[in-house]
PDB file of C-alpha atoms and ligand atoms in Angstrom:
ATOM      1  CA  MET A  97      -0.007  -0.036   0.027  1.00 58.00           C
ATOM      2  CA  THR A  98       1.254   3.467  -0.751  1.00 73.00           C
ATOM      3  CA  ALA A  99       1.469   5.721   2.300  1.00 92.00           C
ATOM      4  CA  LEU A 100      -0.511   8.926   2.451  1.00 96.00           C
ATOM      5  CA  LEU A 101       2.763  10.796   3.174  1.00 97.00           C
ATOM      6  CA  ALA A 102       6.189   9.452   2.772  1.00 97.00           C
ATOM      7  CA  GLY A 103       9.658  11.145   3.120  1.00 97.00           C
ATOM      8  CA  THR A 104      12.616   9.110   1.893  1.00 96.00           C
ATOM      9  CA  GLY A 105      16.320   9.822   2.268  1.00 96.00           C
ATOM     10  CA  LEU A 106      15.782  13.373   3.410  1.00 97.00           C
ATOM     11  CA  ALA A 107      18.849  15.618   3.974  1.00 97.00           C
ATOM     12  CA  LYS A 108      19.077  19.312   4.910  1.00 97.00           C
ATOM     13  CA  VAL A 109      21.978  21.512   5.748  1.00 97.00           C
ATOM     14  CA  PHE A 110      21.641  24.950   7.391  1.00 95.00           C
ATOM     15  CA  GLY A 111      24.869  26.780   6.724  1.00 90.00           C
ATOM     16  CA  PRO A 112      27.637  24.562   8.221  1.00 89.00           C
ATOM     17  CA  THR A 113      25.119  22.557  10.249  1.00 87.00           C
ATOM     18  CA  PRO A 114      23.730  19.245   8.890  1.00 94.00           C
ATOM     19  CA  ALA A 115      20.250  19.185  10.348  1.00 97.00           C
ATOM     20  CA  LEU A 116      19.136  16.047   8.521  1.00 97.00           C
ATOM     21  CA  VAL A 117      21.466  13.460   6.961  1.00 97.00           C
ATOM     22  CA  ASP A 118      19.289  10.580   5.900  1.00 96.00           C
ATOM     23  CA  ALA A 119      15.833  10.465   7.351  1.00 97.00           C
ATOM     24  CA  SER A 120      12.842   8.559   6.150  1.00 97.00           C
ATOM     25  CA  LEU A 121       9.326   8.346   7.531  1.00 97.00           C
ATOM     26  CA  ARG A 122       5.962   7.219   6.234  1.00 96.00           C
ATOM     27  CA  VAL A 123       2.493   7.639   7.592  1.00 97.00           C
ATOM     28  CA  ASP A 124      -0.827   6.258   6.444  1.00 97.00           C
ATOM     29  CA  ALA A 125      -4.234   7.683   6.755  1.00 97.00           C
ATOM     30  CA  GLY A 126      -5.617   6.983  10.222  1.00 97.00           C
ATOM     31  CA  GLU A 127      -2.184   6.359  11.723  1.00 97.00           C
ATOM     32  CA  ILE A 128      -0.272   8.190  14.477  1.00 97.00           C
ATOM     33  CA  VAL A 129       3.502   8.253  14.230  1.00 97.00           C
ATOM     34  CA  ALA A 130       5.653   9.708  16.998  1.00 97.00           C
ATOM     35  CA  ILE A 131       9.098  11.181  16.135  1.00 97.00           C
ATOM     36  CA  MET A 132      11.417  10.894  19.087  1.00 96.00           C
ATOM     37  CA  GLY A 133      15.095  11.653  19.651  1.00 95.00           C
ATOM     38  CA  PRO A 134      17.470  13.919  21.508  1.00 94.00           C
ATOM     39  CA  SER A 135      17.280  17.729  21.261  1.00 94.00           C
ATOM     40  CA  GLY A 136      19.020  19.013  18.091  1.00 95.00           C
ATOM     41  CA  SER A 137      18.769  15.611  16.348  1.00 96.00           C
ATOM     42  CA  GLY A 138      16.619  16.969  13.457  1.00 97.00           C
ATOM     43  CA  LYS A 139      13.063  16.226  14.566  1.00 97.00           C
ATOM     44  CA  SER A 140      11.631  19.613  13.762  1.00 96.00           C
ATOM     45  CA  THR A 141      13.481  19.794  10.480  1.00 97.00           C
ATOM     46  CA  LEU A 142      12.136  16.388   9.472  1.00 97.00           C
ATOM     47  CA  LEU A 143       8.616  17.544  10.343  1.00 97.00           C
ATOM     48  CA  HIS A 144       9.083  20.748   8.341  1.00 95.00           C
ATOM     49  CA  CYS A 145      10.352  18.771   5.304  1.00 96.00           C
ATOM     50  CA  LEU A 146       7.430  16.411   5.428  1.00 96.00           C
ATOM     51  CA  ALA A 147       5.041  19.359   5.608  1.00 94.00           C
ATOM     52  CA  GLY A 148       6.621  21.158   2.638  1.00 92.00           C
ATOM     53  CA  ILE A 149       7.690  24.089   4.854  1.00 91.00           C
ATOM     54  CA  VAL A 150      11.396  23.350   4.366  1.00 93.00           C
ATOM     55  CA  ARG A 151      12.674  22.164   1.018  1.00 92.00           C
ATOM     56  CA  PRO A 152      15.114  19.281   1.519  1.00 95.00           C
ATOM     57  CA  ASP A 153      18.499  19.342  -0.212  1.00 95.00           C
ATOM     58  CA  ALA A 154      18.174  15.680  -1.011  1.00 96.00           C
ATOM     59  CA  GLY A 155      15.476  12.991  -0.841  1.00 96.00           C
ATOM     60  CA  ARG A 156      11.808  13.209  -1.672  1.00 95.00           C
ATOM     61  CA  VAL A 157       8.453  13.745  -0.003  1.00 96.00           C
ATOM     62  CA  GLU A 158       5.412  12.239  -1.584  1.00 96.00           C
ATOM     63  CA  TYR A 159       1.918  13.205  -0.430  1.00 96.00           C
ATOM     64  CA  ASP A 160      -1.107  11.414  -1.901  1.00 93.00           C
ATOM     65  CA  GLY A 161       0.881  10.412  -4.974  1.00 91.00           C
ATOM     66  CA  ARG A 162       2.346  13.833  -5.670  1.00 92.00           C
ATOM     67  CA  GLU A 163       5.979  14.782  -5.047  1.00 93.00           C
ATOM     68  CA  LEU A 164       5.907  17.795  -2.781  1.00 90.00           C
ATOM     69  CA  SER A 165       9.242  19.251  -3.695  1.00 81.00           C
ATOM     70  CA  ALA A 166       8.274  19.240  -7.361  1.00 85.00           C
ATOM     71  CA  LEU A 167       5.215  21.400  -6.765  1.00 89.00           C
ATOM     72  CA  PRO A 168       5.399  25.158  -7.297  1.00 90.00           C
ATOM     73  CA  ASP A 169       5.366  27.260  -4.109  1.00 88.00           C
ATOM     74  CA  ALA A 170       1.716  28.375  -4.660  1.00 90.00           C
ATOM     75  CA  ALA A 171       0.466  24.839  -5.039  1.00 90.00           C
ATOM     76  CA  ARG A 172       2.407  23.710  -1.981  1.00 89.00           C
ATOM     77  CA  SER A 173       0.938  26.493   0.137  1.00 87.00           C
ATOM     78  CA  ALA A 174      -2.542  25.749  -1.057  1.00 87.00           C
ATOM     79  CA  LEU A 175      -1.992  22.153  -0.022  1.00 88.00           C
ATOM     80  CA  ARG A 176      -0.747  23.199   3.366  1.00 88.00           C
ATOM     81  CA  ARG A 177      -3.718  25.523   3.917  1.00 87.00           C
ATOM     82  CA  GLY A 178      -6.327  23.131   2.692  1.00 88.00           C
ATOM     83  CA  GLU A 179      -5.178  19.701   3.830  1.00 94.00           C
ATOM     84  CA  PHE A 180      -2.607  20.043   6.571  1.00 96.00           C
ATOM     85  CA  GLY A 181      -2.924  21.182  10.113  1.00 95.00           C
ATOM     86  CA  PHE A 182       0.002  22.377  12.197  1.00 94.00           C
ATOM     87  CA  VAL A 183       0.930  22.858  15.787  1.00 93.00           C
ATOM     88  CA  PHE A 184       4.431  24.408  15.801  1.00 86.00           C
ATOM     89  CA  GLN A 185       6.920  23.972  18.547  1.00 78.00           C
ATOM     90  CA  PHE A 186       6.861  27.645  19.502  1.00 73.00           C
ATOM     91  CA  GLY A 187       3.189  28.349  19.088  1.00 70.00           C
ATOM     92  CA  GLN A 188       3.199  30.792  16.188  1.00 86.00           C
ATOM     93  CA  LEU A 189      -0.265  32.179  16.798  1.00 94.00           C
ATOM     94  CA  VAL A 190      -0.898  35.561  15.175  1.00 95.00           C
ATOM     95  CA  PRO A 191      -0.304  38.024  17.945  1.00 95.00           C
ATOM     96  CA  GLU A 192      -2.638  40.755  16.627  1.00 97.00           C
ATOM     97  CA  LEU A 193      -5.639  38.465  16.450  1.00 97.00           C
ATOM     98  CA  SER A 194      -7.747  37.190  19.332  1.00 97.00           C
ATOM     99  CA  CYS A 195      -7.551  33.486  20.160  1.00 97.00           C
ATOM    100  CA  ALA A 196     -10.929  32.905  18.527  1.00 98.00           C
ATOM    101  CA  GLU A 197      -9.775  34.763  15.369  1.00 97.00           C
ATOM    102  CA  ASN A 198      -6.601  32.688  15.288  1.00 97.00           C
ATOM    103  CA  VAL A 199      -8.692  29.425  15.256  1.00 97.00           C
ATOM    104  CA  ALA A 200     -11.078  30.914  12.707  1.00 97.00           C
ATOM    105  CA  LEU A 201      -8.319  32.071  10.413  1.00 95.00           C
ATOM    106  CA  PRO A 202      -7.646  28.716   8.494  1.00 94.00           C
ATOM    107  CA  LEU A 203     -11.432  28.359   7.953  1.00 95.00           C
ATOM    108  CA  ARG A 204     -11.604  31.998   6.616  1.00 95.00           C
ATOM    109  CA  LEU A 205      -8.649  31.403   4.382  1.00 91.00           C
ATOM    110  CA  GLY A 206     -10.401  28.300   3.072  1.00 90.00           C
ATOM    111  CA  GLY A 207     -13.468  30.379   2.198  1.00 93.00           C
ATOM    112  CA  ALA A 208     -15.737  29.832   5.134  1.00 95.00           C
ATOM    113  CA  GLY A 209     -18.140  32.673   6.054  1.00 96.00           C
ATOM    114  CA  ARG A 210     -17.403  34.834   9.090  1.00 96.00           C
ATOM    115  CA  ARG A 211     -20.172  33.465  11.206  1.00 97.00           C
ATOM    116  CA  ASP A 212     -19.649  29.878  10.391  1.00 97.00           C
ATOM    117  CA  ALA A 213     -15.941  30.193  11.025  1.00 97.00           C
ATOM    118  CA  ALA A 214     -16.578  31.972  14.327  1.00 97.00           C
ATOM    119  CA  ARG A 215     -19.094  29.325  15.460  1.00 97.00           C
ATOM    120  CA  ARG A 216     -16.708  26.431  14.577  1.00 97.00           C
ATOM    121  CA  ALA A 217     -13.759  28.178  16.226  1.00 98.00           C
ATOM    122  CA  ALA A 218     -15.789  28.758  19.428  1.00 97.00           C
ATOM    123  CA  ASP A 219     -16.742  25.061  19.371  1.00 97.00           C
ATOM    124  CA  TRP A 220     -13.115  23.926  19.238  1.00 96.00           C
ATOM    125  CA  LEU A 221     -11.982  26.379  21.903  1.00 97.00           C
ATOM    126  CA  ASP A 222     -14.672  24.888  24.203  1.00 96.00           C
ATOM    127  CA  ARG A 223     -13.624  21.340  23.351  1.00 93.00           C
ATOM    128  CA  LEU A 224     -10.134  22.282  24.586  1.00 93.00           C
ATOM    129  CA  GLU A 225     -11.530  24.125  27.533  1.00 93.00           C
ATOM    130  CA  VAL A 226     -10.048  27.473  26.518  1.00 95.00           C
ATOM    131  CA  GLY A 227     -13.357  29.126  25.572  1.00 96.00           C
ATOM    132  CA  GLY A 228     -12.674  31.724  28.201  1.00 96.00           C
ATOM    133  CA  ALA A 229      -9.635  32.949  26.266  1.00 96.00           C
ATOM    134  CA  ALA A 230     -11.578  33.522  23.055  1.00 97.00           C
ATOM    135  CA  ARG A 231     -11.395  37.294  23.098  1.00 97.00           C
ATOM    136  CA  GLN A 232      -7.936  37.566  24.457  1.00 97.00           C
ATOM    137  CA  ARG A 233      -4.794  37.832  22.340  1.00 97.00           C
ATOM    138  CA  PRO A 234      -2.169  35.118  22.518  1.00 96.00           C
ATOM    139  CA  GLY A 235       0.145  37.417  24.493  1.00 95.00           C
ATOM    140  CA  GLU A 236      -2.479  37.717  27.214  1.00 96.00           C
ATOM    141  CA  VAL A 237      -3.021  33.978  27.961  1.00 95.00           C
ATOM    142  CA  SER A 238      -0.799  31.396  29.546  1.00 93.00           C
ATOM    143  CA  GLY A 239       1.626  29.193  27.527  1.00 90.00           C
ATOM    144  CA  GLY A 240      -0.617  26.187  28.164  1.00 91.00           C
ATOM    145  CA  GLN A 241      -3.727  28.132  26.922  1.00 93.00           C
ATOM    146  CA  ALA A 242      -1.891  29.291  23.818  1.00 93.00           C
ATOM    147  CA  GLN A 243      -0.783  25.701  23.083  1.00 92.00           C
ATOM    148  CA  ARG A 244      -4.370  24.533  23.282  1.00 93.00           C
ATOM    149  CA  VAL A 245      -5.507  27.365  21.005  1.00 95.00           C
ATOM    150  CA  ALA A 246      -2.767  26.235  18.529  1.00 95.00           C
ATOM    151  CA  VAL A 247      -4.157  22.698  18.700  1.00 94.00           C
ATOM    152  CA  ALA A 248      -7.702  23.984  18.029  1.00 95.00           C
ATOM    153  CA  ARG A 249      -6.381  25.911  14.985  1.00 96.00           C
ATOM    154  CA  ALA A 250      -4.691  22.898  13.673  1.00 95.00           C
ATOM    155  CA  LEU A 251      -7.749  20.557  13.954  1.00 95.00           C
ATOM    156  CA  VAL A 252     -10.593  23.030  13.148  1.00 96.00           C
ATOM    157  CA  THR A 253     -10.418  22.354   9.371  1.00 95.00           C
ATOM    158  CA  GLY A 254     -10.502  18.541   9.694  1.00 95.00           C
ATOM    159  CA  PRO A 255      -7.077  18.171   8.031  1.00 96.00           C
ATOM    160  CA  ARG A 256      -5.857  14.991   6.274  1.00 97.00           C
ATOM    161  CA  VAL A 257      -2.480  15.321   7.925  1.00 98.00           C
ATOM    162  CA  VAL A 258      -1.792  16.778  11.304  1.00 97.00           C
ATOM    163  CA  PHE A 259       1.799  17.855  12.083  1.00 97.00           C
ATOM    164  CA  ALA A 260       2.491  18.611  15.717  1.00 96.00           C
ATOM    165  CA  ASP A 261       5.872  19.601  17.177  1.00 95.00           C
ATOM    166  CA  GLU A 262       5.979  18.973  20.918  1.00 93.00           C
ATOM    167  CA  PRO A 263       2.240  19.737  21.142  1.00 92.00           C
ATOM    168  CA  THR A 264       2.003  18.929  24.882  1.00 90.00           C
ATOM    169  CA  GLY A 265       5.268  20.523  25.965  1.00 87.00           C
ATOM    170  CA  ALA A 266       3.524  23.352  27.858  1.00 84.00           C
ATOM    171  CA  LEU A 267       0.640  21.303  29.208  1.00 88.00           C
ATOM    172  CA  ASP A 268       0.022  19.542  32.575  1.00 90.00           C
ATOM    173  CA  SER A 269      -0.721  15.862  32.219  1.00 90.00           C
ATOM    174  CA  LEU A 270      -4.540  16.269  32.214  1.00 90.00           C
ATOM    175  CA  ASN A 271      -4.482  18.780  29.325  1.00 89.00           C
ATOM    176  CA  GLY A 272      -1.776  16.731  27.578  1.00 92.00           C
ATOM    177  CA  GLU A 273      -4.080  13.757  27.700  1.00 92.00           C
ATOM    178  CA  ARG A 274      -6.997  15.867  26.330  1.00 90.00           C
ATOM    179  CA  VAL A 275      -4.912  17.004  23.427  1.00 92.00           C
ATOM    180  CA  MET A 276      -3.772  13.467  22.635  1.00 95.00           C
ATOM    181  CA  ASP A 277      -7.392  12.289  22.860  1.00 93.00           C
ATOM    182  CA  LEU A 278      -8.254  14.846  20.171  1.00 93.00           C
ATOM    183  CA  PHE A 279      -5.381  13.834  17.934  1.00 96.00           C
ATOM    184  CA  THR A 280      -6.423  10.252  18.391  1.00 95.00           C
ATOM    185  CA  ALA A 281      -9.960  11.047  17.431  1.00 93.00           C
ATOM    186  CA  ALA A 282      -8.700  12.962  14.353  1.00 94.00           C
ATOM    187  CA  ALA A 283      -6.869   9.768  13.295  1.00 96.00           C
ATOM    188  CA  ARG A 284      -9.357   7.123  14.279  1.00 95.00           C
ATOM    189  CA  ASP A 285     -12.653   8.939  13.377  1.00 92.00           C
ATOM    190  CA  GLY A 286     -11.405  11.524  10.933  1.00 91.00           C
ATOM    191  CA  GLY A 287      -8.953   9.296   9.125  1.00 94.00           C
ATOM    192  CA  ALA A 288      -6.154  11.830   9.561  1.00 97.00           C
ATOM    193  CA  ALA A 289      -2.488  10.971   9.450  1.00 98.00           C
ATOM    194  CA  VAL A 290      -0.872  12.322  12.586  1.00 98.00           C
ATOM    195  CA  VAL A 291       2.869  12.980  12.808  1.00 98.00           C
ATOM    196  CA  LEU A 292       3.983  14.285  16.180  1.00 97.00           C
ATOM    197  CA  VAL A 293       7.286  15.085  17.721  1.00 97.00           C
ATOM    198  CA  THR A 294       7.592  14.470  21.360  1.00 94.00           C
ATOM    199  CA  HIS A 295      10.074  13.905  24.212  1.00 88.00           C
ATOM    200  CA  GLU A 296       7.513  12.249  26.441  1.00 90.00           C
ATOM    201  CA  ALA A 297       7.020   8.539  26.538  1.00 91.00           C
ATOM    202  CA  ARG A 298       3.439   8.888  27.776  1.00 91.00           C
ATOM    203  CA  VAL A 299       2.687  10.948  24.646  1.00 93.00           C
ATOM    204  CA  ALA A 300       4.436   8.503  22.339  1.00 94.00           C
ATOM    205  CA  ALA A 301       2.345   5.772  23.901  1.00 94.00           C
ATOM    206  CA  TYR A 302      -0.700   7.107  21.899  1.00 95.00           C
ATOM    207  CA  ALA A 303       1.192   6.451  18.659  1.00 97.00           C
ATOM    208  CA  ASP A 304       0.954   3.379  16.499  1.00 96.00           C
ATOM    209  CA  ARG A 305       4.704   3.630  15.771  1.00 95.00           C
ATOM    210  CA  GLU A 306       7.742   5.513  16.922  1.00 96.00           C
ATOM    211  CA  VAL A 307      10.481   6.721  14.656  1.00 96.00           C
ATOM    212  CA  VAL A 308      13.775   7.658  16.380  1.00 96.00           C
ATOM    213  CA  VAL A 309      15.924  10.436  14.885  1.00 97.00           C
ATOM    214  CA  ARG A 310      19.548  10.512  15.839  1.00 96.00           C
ATOM    215  CA  ASP A 311      22.134  12.857  14.379  1.00 96.00           C
ATOM    216  CA  GLY A 312      19.775  13.696  11.547  1.00 97.00           C
ATOM    217  CA  ALA A 313      19.123  10.114  10.576  1.00 97.00           C
ATOM    218  CA  THR A 314      16.482   7.369  11.161  1.00 95.00           C
ATOM    219  CA  PRO A 315      19.131   4.638  11.302  1.00 81.00           C
ATOM    220  CA  ASP A 316      16.884   1.608  11.859  1.00 66.00           C
ATOM    221  CA  ARG A 317      14.739   2.562   8.823  1.00 55.00           C
ATOM    222  CA  ALA A 318      11.754   2.246  11.216  1.00 50.00           C
ATOM    223  CA  GLY A 319      10.320   5.215   9.325  1.00 49.00           C
ATOM    224  CA  VAL A 320      10.001   3.110   6.201  1.00 52.00           C
ATOM    225  CA  ALA A 321       8.875  -0.214   7.542  1.00 47.00           C
ATOM    226  CA  PRO A 322       5.110  -0.613   7.350  1.00 46.00           C
TER     227      PRO A 322
HETATM  228  N1  ADP B 506      16.631  27.411  10.481  1.00 79.50           N
HETATM  229  C1  ADP B 506      17.768  26.918  10.921  1.00 79.50           C
HETATM  230  N2  ADP B 506      18.938  27.555  10.759  1.00 79.50           N
HETATM  231  C2  ADP B 506      20.066  27.145  11.266  1.00 79.50           C
HETATM  232  N3  ADP B 506      20.219  25.959  11.930  1.00 79.50           N
HETATM  233  C3  ADP B 506      19.093  25.275  12.074  1.00 79.50           C
HETATM  234  C4  ADP B 506      17.826  25.702  11.659  1.00 79.50           C
HETATM  235  N4  ADP B 506      16.894  24.803  12.012  1.00 79.50           N
HETATM  236  C5  ADP B 506      17.571  23.792  12.646  1.00 79.50           C
HETATM  237  N5  ADP B 506      18.899  24.051  12.736  1.00 79.50           N
HETATM  238  C6  ADP B 506      19.936  23.182  13.325  1.00 79.50           C
HETATM  239  O1  ADP B 506      19.711  21.838  12.865  1.00 79.50           O
HETATM  240  C7  ADP B 506      19.873  20.904  13.848  1.00 79.50           C
HETATM  241  C8  ADP B 506      18.559  20.151  14.040  1.00 79.50           C
HETATM  242  O2  ADP B 506      17.549  21.041  14.558  1.00 79.50           O
HETATM  243  P1  ADP B 506      16.060  20.596  14.828  1.00 79.50           P
HETATM  244  O3  ADP B 506      15.492  20.012  13.631  1.00 79.50           O
HETATM  245  O4  ADP B 506      15.383  21.855  15.342  1.00 79.50           O
HETATM  246  O5  ADP B 506      16.311  19.528  15.971  1.00 79.50           O
HETATM  247  P2  ADP B 506      15.233  19.011  17.119  1.00 79.50           P
HETATM  248  O6  ADP B 506      13.837  19.471  16.714  1.00 79.50           O
HETATM  249  O7  ADP B 506      15.361  17.508  17.159  1.00 79.50           O
HETATM  250  O8  ADP B 506      15.667  19.638  18.369  1.00 79.50           O
HETATM  251  C9  ADP B 506      20.260  21.708  15.096  1.00 79.50           C
HETATM  252  O9  ADP B 506      21.685  21.708  15.154  1.00 79.50           O
HETATM  253  C10 ADP B 506      19.767  23.099  14.827  1.00 79.50           C
HETATM  254  O10 ADP B 506      20.502  24.051  15.508  1.00 79.50           O
HETATM  255 MG1   MG B 507      12.479  20.730  17.643  1.00 79.50          MG
END
């Protein structure tokens, strides 16, 4: 079976620093894969290559039968906007918008009406128990609240692939479990492929598979094995 998303032999150098050397990872629809490994090993870079945010120097990324790196920038961003959801390691909410507007943004960019987007955003904020932060800006809420807002923003569109970089890093264990339950539902009920970077064994325990990155490589080829 062809994977929904597969990166093979990915390499990326930033200046003198090799961030990725030879990393491979595949994920099927409905599957949760955890990327683990020491700090600085290349986990975020691997995630960004898979998501088409960083263009790898070598290797290829195929999504739904298309090679991502061969797509023009506009097509790649349309894909990211329409079919991918992201939770970045350092939040990256839009500081000028309220939390509710941040969650509504991907819906609005996808053409949803203002009211419909607002209603769905409010719904997701409630689901993550951050409805109280709806009118506040990201700078006015706690790190844990902002992280949950970012999770709501990633899931609100019902994406086919969810990319999450340390999505529970700022959360206590109860909220971490809530977030993982929502990712699990996105995979099991929504058929999403979920790729998440984590340090935490209890978070990785939700995954179907773990892929370990070490010095920019996935040496055991676990990323490729079905
Ligand atoms: N944009 C960048 N510019 C320069 N160096 C980078 C950049 N992104 C990552 N790196 C470097 O690449 C290596 C891997 O980084 P990263 O993928 O963020 O690792 P991890 O997420 O596992 O902590 C590190 O040495 C890091 O400093
Ligand atoms: Mg990282």
